[in-house]
CSV table of C-alpha atoms and ligand atoms in Angstrom, one decimal:
chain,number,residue,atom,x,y,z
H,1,UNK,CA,22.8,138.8,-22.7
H,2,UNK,CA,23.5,138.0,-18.9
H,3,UNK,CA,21.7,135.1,-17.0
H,4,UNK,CA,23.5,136.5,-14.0
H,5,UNK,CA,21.5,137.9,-11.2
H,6,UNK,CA,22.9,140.8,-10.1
H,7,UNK,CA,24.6,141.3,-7.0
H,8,UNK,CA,21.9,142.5,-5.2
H,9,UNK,CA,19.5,140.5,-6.5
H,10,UNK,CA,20.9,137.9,-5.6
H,11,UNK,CA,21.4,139.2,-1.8
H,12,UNK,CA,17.8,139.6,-2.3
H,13,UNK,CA,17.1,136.4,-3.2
H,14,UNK,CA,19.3,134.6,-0.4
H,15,UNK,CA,17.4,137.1,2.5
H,16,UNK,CA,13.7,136.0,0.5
H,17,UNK,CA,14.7,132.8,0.7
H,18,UNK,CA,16.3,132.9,4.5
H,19,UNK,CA,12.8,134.9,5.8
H,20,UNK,CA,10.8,132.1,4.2
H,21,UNK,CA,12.3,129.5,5.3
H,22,UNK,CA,12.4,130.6,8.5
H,23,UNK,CA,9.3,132.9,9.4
H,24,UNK,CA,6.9,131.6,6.5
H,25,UNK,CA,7.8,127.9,6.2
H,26,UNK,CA,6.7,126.8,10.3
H,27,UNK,CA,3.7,128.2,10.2
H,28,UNK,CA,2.5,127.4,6.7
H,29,UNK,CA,0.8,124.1,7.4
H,30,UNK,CA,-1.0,125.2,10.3
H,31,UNK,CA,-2.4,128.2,8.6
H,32,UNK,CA,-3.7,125.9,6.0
H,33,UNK,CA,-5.4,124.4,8.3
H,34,UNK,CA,-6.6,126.8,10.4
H,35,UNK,CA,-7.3,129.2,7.5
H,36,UNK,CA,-5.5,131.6,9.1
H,37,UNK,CA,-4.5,135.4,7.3
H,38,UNK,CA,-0.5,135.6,7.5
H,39,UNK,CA,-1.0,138.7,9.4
H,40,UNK,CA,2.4,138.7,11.6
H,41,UNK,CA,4.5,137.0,8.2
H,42,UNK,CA,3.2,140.1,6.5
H,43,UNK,CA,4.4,142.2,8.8
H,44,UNK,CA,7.8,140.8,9.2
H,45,UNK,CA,7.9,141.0,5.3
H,46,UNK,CA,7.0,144.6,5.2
H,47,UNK,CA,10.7,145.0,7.7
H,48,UNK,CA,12.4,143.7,5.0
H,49,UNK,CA,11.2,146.1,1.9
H,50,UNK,CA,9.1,143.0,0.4
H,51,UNK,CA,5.8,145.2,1.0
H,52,UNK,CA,6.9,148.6,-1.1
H,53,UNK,CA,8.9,146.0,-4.0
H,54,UNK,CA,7.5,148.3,-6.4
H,55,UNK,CA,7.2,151.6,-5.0
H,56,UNK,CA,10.3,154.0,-5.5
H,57,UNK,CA,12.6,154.8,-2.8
H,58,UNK,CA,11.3,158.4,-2.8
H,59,UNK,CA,7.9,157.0,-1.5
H,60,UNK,CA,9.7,154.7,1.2
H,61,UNK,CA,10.1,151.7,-0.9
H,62,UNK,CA,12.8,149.5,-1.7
H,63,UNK,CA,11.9,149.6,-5.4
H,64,UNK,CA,13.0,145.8,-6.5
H,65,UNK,CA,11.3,146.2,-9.7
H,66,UNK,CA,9.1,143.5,-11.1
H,67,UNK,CA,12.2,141.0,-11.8
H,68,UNK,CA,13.3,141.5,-8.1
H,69,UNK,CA,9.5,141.3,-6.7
H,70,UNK,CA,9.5,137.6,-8.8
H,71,UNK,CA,12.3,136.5,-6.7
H,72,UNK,CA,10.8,137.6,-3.6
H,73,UNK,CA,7.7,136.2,-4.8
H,74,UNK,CA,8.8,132.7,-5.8
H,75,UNK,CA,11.5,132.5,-2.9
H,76,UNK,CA,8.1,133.1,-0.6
H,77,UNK,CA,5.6,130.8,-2.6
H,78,UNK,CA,7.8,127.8,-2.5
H,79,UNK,CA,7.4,128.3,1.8
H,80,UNK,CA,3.9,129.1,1.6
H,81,UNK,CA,1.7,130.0,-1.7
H,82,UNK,CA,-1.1,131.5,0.0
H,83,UNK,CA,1.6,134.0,1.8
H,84,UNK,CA,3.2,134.5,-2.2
H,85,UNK,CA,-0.1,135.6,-3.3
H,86,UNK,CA,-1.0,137.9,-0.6
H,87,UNK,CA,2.7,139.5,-1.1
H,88,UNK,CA,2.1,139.8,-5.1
H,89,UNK,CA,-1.1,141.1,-5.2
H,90,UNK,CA,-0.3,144.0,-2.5
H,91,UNK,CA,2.3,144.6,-4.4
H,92,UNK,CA,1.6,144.2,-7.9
H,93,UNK,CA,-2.0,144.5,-8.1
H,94,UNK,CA,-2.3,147.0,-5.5
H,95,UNK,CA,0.8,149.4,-5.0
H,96,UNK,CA,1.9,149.1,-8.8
H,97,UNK,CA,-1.4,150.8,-10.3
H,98,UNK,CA,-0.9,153.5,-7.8
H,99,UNK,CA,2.5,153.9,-9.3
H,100,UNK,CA,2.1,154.2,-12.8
H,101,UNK,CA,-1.2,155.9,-12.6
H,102,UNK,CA,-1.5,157.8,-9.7
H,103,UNK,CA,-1.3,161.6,-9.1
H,104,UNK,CA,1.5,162.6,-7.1
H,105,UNK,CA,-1.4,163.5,-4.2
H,106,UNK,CA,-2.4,160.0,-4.4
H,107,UNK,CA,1.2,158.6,-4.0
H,108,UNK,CA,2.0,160.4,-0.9
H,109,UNK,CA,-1.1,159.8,0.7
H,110,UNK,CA,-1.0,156.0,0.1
H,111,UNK,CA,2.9,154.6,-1.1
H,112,UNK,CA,4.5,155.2,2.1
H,113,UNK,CA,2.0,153.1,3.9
H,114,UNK,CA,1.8,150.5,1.5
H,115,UNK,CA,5.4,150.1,1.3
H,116,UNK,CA,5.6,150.0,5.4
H,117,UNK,CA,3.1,147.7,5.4
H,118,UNK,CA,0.7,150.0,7.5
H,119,UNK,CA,-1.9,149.5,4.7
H,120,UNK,CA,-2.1,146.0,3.5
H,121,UNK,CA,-3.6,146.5,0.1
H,122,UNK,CA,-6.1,144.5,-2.8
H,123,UNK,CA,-8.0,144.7,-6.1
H,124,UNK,CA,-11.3,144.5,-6.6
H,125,UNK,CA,-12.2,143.5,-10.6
H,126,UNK,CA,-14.4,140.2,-10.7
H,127,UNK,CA,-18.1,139.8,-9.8
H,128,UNK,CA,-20.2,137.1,-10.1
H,129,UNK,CA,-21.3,138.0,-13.5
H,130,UNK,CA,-18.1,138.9,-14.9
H,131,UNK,CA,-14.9,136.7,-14.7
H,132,UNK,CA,-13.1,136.0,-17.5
H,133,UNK,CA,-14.8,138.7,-18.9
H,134,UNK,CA,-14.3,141.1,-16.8
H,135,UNK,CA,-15.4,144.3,-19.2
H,136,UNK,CA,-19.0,142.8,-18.3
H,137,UNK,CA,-18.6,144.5,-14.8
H,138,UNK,CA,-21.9,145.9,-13.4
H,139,UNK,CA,-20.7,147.8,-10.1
H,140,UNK,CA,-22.1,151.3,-10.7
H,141,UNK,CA,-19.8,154.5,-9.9
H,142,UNK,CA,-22.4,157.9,-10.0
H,143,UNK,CA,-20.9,161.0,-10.0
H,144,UNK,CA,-22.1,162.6,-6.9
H,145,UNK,CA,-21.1,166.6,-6.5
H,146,UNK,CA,-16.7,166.6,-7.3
H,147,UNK,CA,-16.8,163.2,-6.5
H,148,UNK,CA,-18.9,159.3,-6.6
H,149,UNK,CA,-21.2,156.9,-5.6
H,150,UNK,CA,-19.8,153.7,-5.7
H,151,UNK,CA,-22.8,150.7,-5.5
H,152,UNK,CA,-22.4,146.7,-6.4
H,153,UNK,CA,-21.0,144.2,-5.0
H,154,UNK,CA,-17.1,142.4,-6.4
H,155,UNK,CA,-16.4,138.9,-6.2
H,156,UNK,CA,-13.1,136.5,-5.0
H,157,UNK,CA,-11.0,139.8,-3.6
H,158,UNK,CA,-8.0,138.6,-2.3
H,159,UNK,CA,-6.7,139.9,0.8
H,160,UNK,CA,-10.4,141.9,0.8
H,161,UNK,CA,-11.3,140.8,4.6
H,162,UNK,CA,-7.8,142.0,5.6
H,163,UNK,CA,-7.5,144.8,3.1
H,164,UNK,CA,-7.3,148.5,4.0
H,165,UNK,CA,-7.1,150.2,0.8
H,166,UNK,CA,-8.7,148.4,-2.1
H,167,UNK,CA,-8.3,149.6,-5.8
H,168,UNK,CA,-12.1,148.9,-7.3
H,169,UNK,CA,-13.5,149.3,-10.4
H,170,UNK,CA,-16.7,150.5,-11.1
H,171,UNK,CA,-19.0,151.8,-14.4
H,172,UNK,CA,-19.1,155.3,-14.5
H,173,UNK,CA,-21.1,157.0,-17.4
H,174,UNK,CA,-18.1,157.7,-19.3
H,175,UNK,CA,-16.9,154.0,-18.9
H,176,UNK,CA,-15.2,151.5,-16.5
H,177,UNK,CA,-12.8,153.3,-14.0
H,178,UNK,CA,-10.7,152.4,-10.8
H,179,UNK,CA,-11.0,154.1,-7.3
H,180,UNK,CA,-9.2,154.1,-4.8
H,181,UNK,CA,-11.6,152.6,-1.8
H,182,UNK,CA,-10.7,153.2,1.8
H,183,UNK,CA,-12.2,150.0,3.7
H,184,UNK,CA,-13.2,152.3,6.2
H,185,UNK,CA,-15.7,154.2,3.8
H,186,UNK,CA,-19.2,154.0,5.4
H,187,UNK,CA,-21.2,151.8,2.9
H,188,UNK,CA,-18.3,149.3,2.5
H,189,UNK,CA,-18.4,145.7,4.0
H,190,UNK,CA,-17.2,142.2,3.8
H,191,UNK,CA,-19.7,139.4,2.4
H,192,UNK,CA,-19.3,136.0,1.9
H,193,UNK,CA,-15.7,134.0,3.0
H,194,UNK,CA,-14.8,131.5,0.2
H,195,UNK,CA,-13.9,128.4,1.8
H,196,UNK,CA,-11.0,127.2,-0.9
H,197,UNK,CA,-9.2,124.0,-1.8
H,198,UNK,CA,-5.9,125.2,-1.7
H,199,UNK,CA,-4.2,129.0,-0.6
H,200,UNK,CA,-6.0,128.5,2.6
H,201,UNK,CA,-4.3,130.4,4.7
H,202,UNK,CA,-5.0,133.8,2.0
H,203,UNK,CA,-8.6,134.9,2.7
H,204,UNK,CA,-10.7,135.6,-0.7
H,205,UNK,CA,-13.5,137.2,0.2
H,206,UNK,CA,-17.2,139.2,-1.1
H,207,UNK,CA,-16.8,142.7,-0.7
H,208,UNK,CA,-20.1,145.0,-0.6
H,209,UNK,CA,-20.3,149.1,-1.7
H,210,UNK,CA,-23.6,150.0,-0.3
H,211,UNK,CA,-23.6,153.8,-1.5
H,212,UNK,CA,-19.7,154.7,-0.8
H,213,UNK,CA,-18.5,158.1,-1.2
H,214,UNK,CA,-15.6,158.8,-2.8
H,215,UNK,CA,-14.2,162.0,-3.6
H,216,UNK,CA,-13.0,163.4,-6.7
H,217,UNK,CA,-8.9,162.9,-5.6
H,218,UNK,CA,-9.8,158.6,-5.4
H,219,UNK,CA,-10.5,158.3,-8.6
H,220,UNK,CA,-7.2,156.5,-10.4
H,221,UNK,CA,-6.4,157.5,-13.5
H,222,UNK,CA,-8.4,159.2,-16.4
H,223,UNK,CA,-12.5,158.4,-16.2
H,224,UNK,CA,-13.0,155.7,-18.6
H,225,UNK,CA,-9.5,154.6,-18.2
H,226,UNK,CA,-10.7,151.8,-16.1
H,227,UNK,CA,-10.2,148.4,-18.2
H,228,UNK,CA,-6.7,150.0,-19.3
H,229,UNK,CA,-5.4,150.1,-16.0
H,230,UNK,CA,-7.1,146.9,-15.0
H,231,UNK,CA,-5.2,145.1,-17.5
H,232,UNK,CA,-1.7,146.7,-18.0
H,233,UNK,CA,-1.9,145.6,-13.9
H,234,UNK,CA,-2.4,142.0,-14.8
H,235,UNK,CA,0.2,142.1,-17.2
H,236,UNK,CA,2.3,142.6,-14.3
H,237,UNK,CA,0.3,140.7,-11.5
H,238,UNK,CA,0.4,137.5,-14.0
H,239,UNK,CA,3.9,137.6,-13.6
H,240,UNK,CA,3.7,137.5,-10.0
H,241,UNK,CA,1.5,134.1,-10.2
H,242,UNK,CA,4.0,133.0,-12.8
H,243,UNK,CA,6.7,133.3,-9.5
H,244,UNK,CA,3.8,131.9,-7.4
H,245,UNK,CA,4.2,128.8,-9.2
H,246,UNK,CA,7.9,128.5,-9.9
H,247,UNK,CA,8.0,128.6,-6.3
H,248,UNK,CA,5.5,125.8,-5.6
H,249,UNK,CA,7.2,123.6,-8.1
H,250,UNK,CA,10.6,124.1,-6.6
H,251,UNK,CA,8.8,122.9,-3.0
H,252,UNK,CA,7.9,119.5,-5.1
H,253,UNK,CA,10.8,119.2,-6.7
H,254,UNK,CA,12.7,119.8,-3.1
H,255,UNK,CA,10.1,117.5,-1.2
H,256,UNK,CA,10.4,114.2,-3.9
H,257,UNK,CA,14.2,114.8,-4.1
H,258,UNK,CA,14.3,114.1,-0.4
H,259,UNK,CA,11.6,111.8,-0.2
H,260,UNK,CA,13.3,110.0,-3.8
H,261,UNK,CA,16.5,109.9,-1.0
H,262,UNK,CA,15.2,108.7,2.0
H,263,UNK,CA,12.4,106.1,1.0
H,264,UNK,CA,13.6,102.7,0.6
H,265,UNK,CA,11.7,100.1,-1.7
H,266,UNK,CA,12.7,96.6,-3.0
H,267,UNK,CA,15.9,97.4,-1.1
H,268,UNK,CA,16.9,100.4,-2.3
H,269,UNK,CA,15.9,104.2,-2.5
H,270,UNK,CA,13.0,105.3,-4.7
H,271,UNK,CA,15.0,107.6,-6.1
H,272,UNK,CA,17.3,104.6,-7.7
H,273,UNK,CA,14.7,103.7,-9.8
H,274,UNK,CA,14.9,105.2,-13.3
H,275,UNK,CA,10.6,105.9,-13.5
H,276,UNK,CA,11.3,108.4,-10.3
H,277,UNK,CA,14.5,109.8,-11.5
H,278,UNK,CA,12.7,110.7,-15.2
H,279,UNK,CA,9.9,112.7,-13.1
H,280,UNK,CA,12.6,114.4,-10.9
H,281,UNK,CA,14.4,115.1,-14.4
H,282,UNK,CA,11.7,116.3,-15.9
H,283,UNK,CA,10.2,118.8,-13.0
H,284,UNK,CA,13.7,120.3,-12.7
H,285,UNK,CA,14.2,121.2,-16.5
H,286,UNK,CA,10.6,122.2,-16.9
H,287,UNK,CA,11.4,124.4,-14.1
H,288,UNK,CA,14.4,125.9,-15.2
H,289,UNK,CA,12.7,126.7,-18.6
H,290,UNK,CA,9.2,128.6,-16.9
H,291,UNK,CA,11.8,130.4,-14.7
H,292,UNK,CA,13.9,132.1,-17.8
H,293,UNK,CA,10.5,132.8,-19.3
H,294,UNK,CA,9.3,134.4,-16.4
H,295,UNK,CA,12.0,135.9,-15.6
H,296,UNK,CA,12.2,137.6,-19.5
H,297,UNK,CA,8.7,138.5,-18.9
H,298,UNK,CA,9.8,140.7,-15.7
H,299,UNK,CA,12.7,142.2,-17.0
H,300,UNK,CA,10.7,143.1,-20.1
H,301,UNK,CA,8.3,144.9,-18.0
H,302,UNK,CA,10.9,146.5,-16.2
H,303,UNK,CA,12.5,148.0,-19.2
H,304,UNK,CA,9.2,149.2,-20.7
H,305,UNK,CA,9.1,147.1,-23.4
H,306,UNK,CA,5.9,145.5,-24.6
H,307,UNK,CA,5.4,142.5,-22.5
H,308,UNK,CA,1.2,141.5,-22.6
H,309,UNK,CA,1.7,137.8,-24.4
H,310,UNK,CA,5.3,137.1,-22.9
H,311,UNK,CA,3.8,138.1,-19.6
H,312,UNK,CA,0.5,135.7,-20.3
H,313,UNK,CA,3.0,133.1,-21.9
H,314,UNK,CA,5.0,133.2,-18.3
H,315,UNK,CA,1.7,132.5,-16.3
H,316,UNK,CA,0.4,129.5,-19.0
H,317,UNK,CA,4.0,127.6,-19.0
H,318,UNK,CA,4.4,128.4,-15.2
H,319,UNK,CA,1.2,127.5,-13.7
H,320,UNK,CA,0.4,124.2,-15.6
H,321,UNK,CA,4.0,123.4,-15.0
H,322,UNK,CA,3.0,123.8,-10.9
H,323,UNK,CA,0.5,121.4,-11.6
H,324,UNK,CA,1.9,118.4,-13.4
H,325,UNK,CA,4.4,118.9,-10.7
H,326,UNK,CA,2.6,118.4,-7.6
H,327,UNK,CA,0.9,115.6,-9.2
H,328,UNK,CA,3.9,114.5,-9.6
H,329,UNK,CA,5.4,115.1,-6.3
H,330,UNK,CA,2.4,113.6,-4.3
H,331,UNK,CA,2.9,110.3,-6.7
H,332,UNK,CA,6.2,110.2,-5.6
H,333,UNK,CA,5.2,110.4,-2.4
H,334,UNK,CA,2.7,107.2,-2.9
H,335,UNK,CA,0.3,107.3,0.0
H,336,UNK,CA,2.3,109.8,2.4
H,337,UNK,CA,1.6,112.4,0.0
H,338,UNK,CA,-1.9,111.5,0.4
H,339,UNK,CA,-1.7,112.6,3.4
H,340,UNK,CA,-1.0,115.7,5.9
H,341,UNK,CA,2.0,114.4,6.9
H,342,UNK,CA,4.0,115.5,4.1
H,343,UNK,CA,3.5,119.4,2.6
H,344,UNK,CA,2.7,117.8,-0.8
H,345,UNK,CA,-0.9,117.5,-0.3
H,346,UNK,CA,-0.7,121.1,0.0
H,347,UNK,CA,1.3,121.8,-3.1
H,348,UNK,CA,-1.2,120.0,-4.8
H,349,UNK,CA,-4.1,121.6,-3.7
H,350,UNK,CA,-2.1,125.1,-3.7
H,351,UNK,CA,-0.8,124.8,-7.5
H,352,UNK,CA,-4.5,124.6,-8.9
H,353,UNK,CA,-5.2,127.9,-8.3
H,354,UNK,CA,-2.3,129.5,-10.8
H,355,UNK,CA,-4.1,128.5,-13.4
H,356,UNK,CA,-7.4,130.7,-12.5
H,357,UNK,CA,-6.9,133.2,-10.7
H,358,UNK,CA,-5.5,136.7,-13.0
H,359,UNK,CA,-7.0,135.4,-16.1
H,360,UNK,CA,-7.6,130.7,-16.5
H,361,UNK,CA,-5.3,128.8,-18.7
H,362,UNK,CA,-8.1,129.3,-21.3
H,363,UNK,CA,-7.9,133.4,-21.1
H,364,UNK,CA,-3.5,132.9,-21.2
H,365,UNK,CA,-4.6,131.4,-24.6
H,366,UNK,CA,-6.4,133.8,-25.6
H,367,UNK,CA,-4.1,136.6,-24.8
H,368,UNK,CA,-1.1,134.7,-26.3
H,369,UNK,CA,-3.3,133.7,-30.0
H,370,UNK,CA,-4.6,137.3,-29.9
H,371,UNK,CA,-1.3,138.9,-30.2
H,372,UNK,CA,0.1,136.2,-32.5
H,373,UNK,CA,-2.8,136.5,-34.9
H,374,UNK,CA,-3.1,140.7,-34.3
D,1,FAD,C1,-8.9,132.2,-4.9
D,1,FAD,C2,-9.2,133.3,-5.8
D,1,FAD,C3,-8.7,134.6,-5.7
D,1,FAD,C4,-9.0,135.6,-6.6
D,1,FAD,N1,-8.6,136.9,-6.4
D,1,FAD,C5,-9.1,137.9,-7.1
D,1,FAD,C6,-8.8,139.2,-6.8
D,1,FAD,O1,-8.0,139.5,-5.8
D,1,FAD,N2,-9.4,140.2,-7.5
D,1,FAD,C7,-10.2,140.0,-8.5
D,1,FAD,O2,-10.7,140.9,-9.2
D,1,FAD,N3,-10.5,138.7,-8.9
D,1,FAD,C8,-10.0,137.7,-8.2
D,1,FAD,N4,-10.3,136.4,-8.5
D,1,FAD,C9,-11.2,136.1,-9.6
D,1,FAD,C10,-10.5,135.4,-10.8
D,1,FAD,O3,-9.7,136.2,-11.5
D,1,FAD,C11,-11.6,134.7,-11.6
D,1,FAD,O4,-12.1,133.6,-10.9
D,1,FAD,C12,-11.1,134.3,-13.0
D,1,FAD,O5,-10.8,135.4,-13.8
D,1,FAD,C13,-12.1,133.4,-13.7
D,1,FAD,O6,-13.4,134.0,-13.7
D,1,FAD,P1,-14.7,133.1,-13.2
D,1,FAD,O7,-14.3,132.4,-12.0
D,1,FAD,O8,-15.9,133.9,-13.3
D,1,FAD,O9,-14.8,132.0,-14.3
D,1,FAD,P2,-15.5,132.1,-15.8
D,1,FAD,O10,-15.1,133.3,-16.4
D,1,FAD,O11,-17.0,131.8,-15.5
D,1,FAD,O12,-14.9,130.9,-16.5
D,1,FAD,C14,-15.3,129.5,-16.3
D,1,FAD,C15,-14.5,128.6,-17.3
D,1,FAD,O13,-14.9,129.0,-18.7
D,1,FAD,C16,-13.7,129.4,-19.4
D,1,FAD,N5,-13.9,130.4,-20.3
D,1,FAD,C17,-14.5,131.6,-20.0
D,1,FAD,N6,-14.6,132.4,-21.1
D,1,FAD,C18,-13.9,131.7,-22.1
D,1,FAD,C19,-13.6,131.9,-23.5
D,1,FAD,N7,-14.0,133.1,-24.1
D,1,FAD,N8,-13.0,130.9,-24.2
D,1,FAD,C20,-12.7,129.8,-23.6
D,1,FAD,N9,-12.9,129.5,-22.3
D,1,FAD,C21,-13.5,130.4,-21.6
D,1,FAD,C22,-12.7,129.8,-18.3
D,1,FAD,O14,-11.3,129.7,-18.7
D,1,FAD,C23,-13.0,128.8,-17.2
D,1,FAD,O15,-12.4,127.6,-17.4
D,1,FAD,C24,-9.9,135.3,-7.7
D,1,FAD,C25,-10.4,134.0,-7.8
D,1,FAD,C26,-10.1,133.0,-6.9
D,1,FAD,C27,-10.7,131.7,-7.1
């Protein structure tokens, strides 16, 4: 067994970690505010390989694998988490479908783009009707000559405003199935903007298939083989919302150590007292434990080995964990973490989301006593 990171995973870690701190970390706050897509950050990630993580060299990417797209991820998510998600699910959710069930037609058309950055791209599951229970899914695929009809409408698409390819799954008569949508299609549009507590700055968005054509070559994977794909892909996507939230509970714990330091009370720093120290104690070897459980999780997927309740175990431990901490940190914080003035106010608001988005804390149960129980 070896906790080392290799050597280029850890070069890979110290450039995430440079790029976020120095491109994604100054504009955060103000895209919060201003709800503003991360469309130049993107961009400047793409330079770097962080947009093609999971796509093979041969395709144009830098093929990190799931354990190095969790250190990208986390590394990024402790800057900005609304940046983290829009990075994992391109990645994850978007580019690594394509990869393990593409045709080789499909991957040349799309992977080199993806990975470049050129297509930004997202995954269309949920609809207002069906959430948690996704197989409930309503949006109609026809067949229509070689090719389909797609007509419905999906719910909460991250990235979908910005998105230029979009992986969307539909009924077909033979069963659920995924296609791969060009945003240009005529018949698709963007409805509704969520306005969101937290992850301000990623949009999540309505999108609308009034009648799109597809052709025969969009269609991913065997008919029917929908649901399958959909959820071997948030296998792997849950681990990316596991890094998600590693990396906002490394910003609390960095924000209340410094805060702990610098804030003087009765005379002395907070962080003298033994009630702060406990919480900073605590955060830091909760953290360290969801980390080597997330971590597991990736290099399990990564070495093909089954990985569903480890992977759902990762996102339950990780995101609650992101959660007791920013409550944490903004306590430390007393009223300034009330406030805008300190980025706590934003972990807090950010860390709520890991535990609903790619399945709620309830589902991660679920998953996890499903398995245990067979
Ligand atoms: C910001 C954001 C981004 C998102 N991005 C995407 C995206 O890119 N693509 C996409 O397809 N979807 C996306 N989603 C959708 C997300 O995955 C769903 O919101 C999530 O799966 C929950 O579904 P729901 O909101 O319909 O809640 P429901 O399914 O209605 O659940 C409501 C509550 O009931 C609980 N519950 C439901 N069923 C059970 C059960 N059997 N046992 C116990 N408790 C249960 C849930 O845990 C939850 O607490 C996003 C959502 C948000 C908010």
């Amino acid at each position: 067994m070896d906790f080392q990171f290799t050597e280029e995973q850890q070069l890979i870690r110290q450039m995430a970690r440079d790029f976020a701190q120095a491109v994604v970390a100054p504009t955060a706050g103000e895209r919060d505010r201003e709800h503003r897509f991360p469309v130049e950050e993107f961009r400047q990630a793409a330079e770097l390989g962080f947009a093609g993580m999971l796509v093979p060299e041969k395709y144009g990417g830098s093929e990190l694998g799931t354990l190095g797209q969790c250190i990208v991820v986390e590394e990024i998510s402790a800057a900005c988490a609304s940046m983290g998600v829009t990075i994992s699910v391109h990645n994850g959710l978007c580019s690594g479908p394509l990869v393990r069930f593409g045709t080789d037609e499909q991957k040349q058309k799309w992977l080199p783009k993806l990975a470049s950055g050129e297509v930004l791209g997202a995954y269309a599951l949920s609809e207002a009707n069906a959430g948690s229970d996704a197989a409930a899914l309503t949006c109609k695929a026809t067949p229509d000559g070689d090719g389909w009809v797609l007509n419905g409408a999906k719910l909460w698409i991250t990235s979908g405003s910005h998105a230029n390819m979009i992986i969307v799954f539909a009924r077909a008569p033979e069963g659920i199935s995924a296609f791969l949508v060009d945003t240009k299609s005529e018949g698709f549009s963007v409805g509704k903007v969520e306005e969101k507590v937290g992850i301000r700055s990623s949009s999540t968005v309505e999108i609308m298939l009034d009648k799109v054509k597809v052709g025969a070559e969009c269609l991913l994977g065997d008919v029917g083989q929908g649901l399958k794909i959909a959820f071997n892909t948030l296998d792997g996507g849950r681990i990316g919302i596991a890094a998600q939230a590693l990396g906002i509970t490394q910003a609390c714990l960095d924000a209340s150590i410094k805060y702990a330091n610098e804030r003087e009370q009765f005379g002395r720093p907070l962080g003298s007292f033994q009630a702060i120290q406990w919480k900073l104690a605590q955060m830091s070897s909760e953290l360290e434990a969801a980390r080597l459980l997330t971590h597991k999780a990736a290099f399990l997927r990564d070495a093909g080995e089954p990985h569903t309740r480890i992977a759902a175990q990762a996102k339950l431990i990780a995101s609650t964990l992101s959660n007791r901490s920013a409550d944490e940190a903004v306590q430390i914080h007393g009223g300034a973490g009330y406030t805008t003035e300190f980025p706590v106010e934003r972990y807090f608001r950010d860390a709520r989301i890991t535990e609903i988005y790619e399945g709620t804390t309830e589902v991660q149960n679920i998953v996890i006593a499903r398995d245990l129980l067979g």
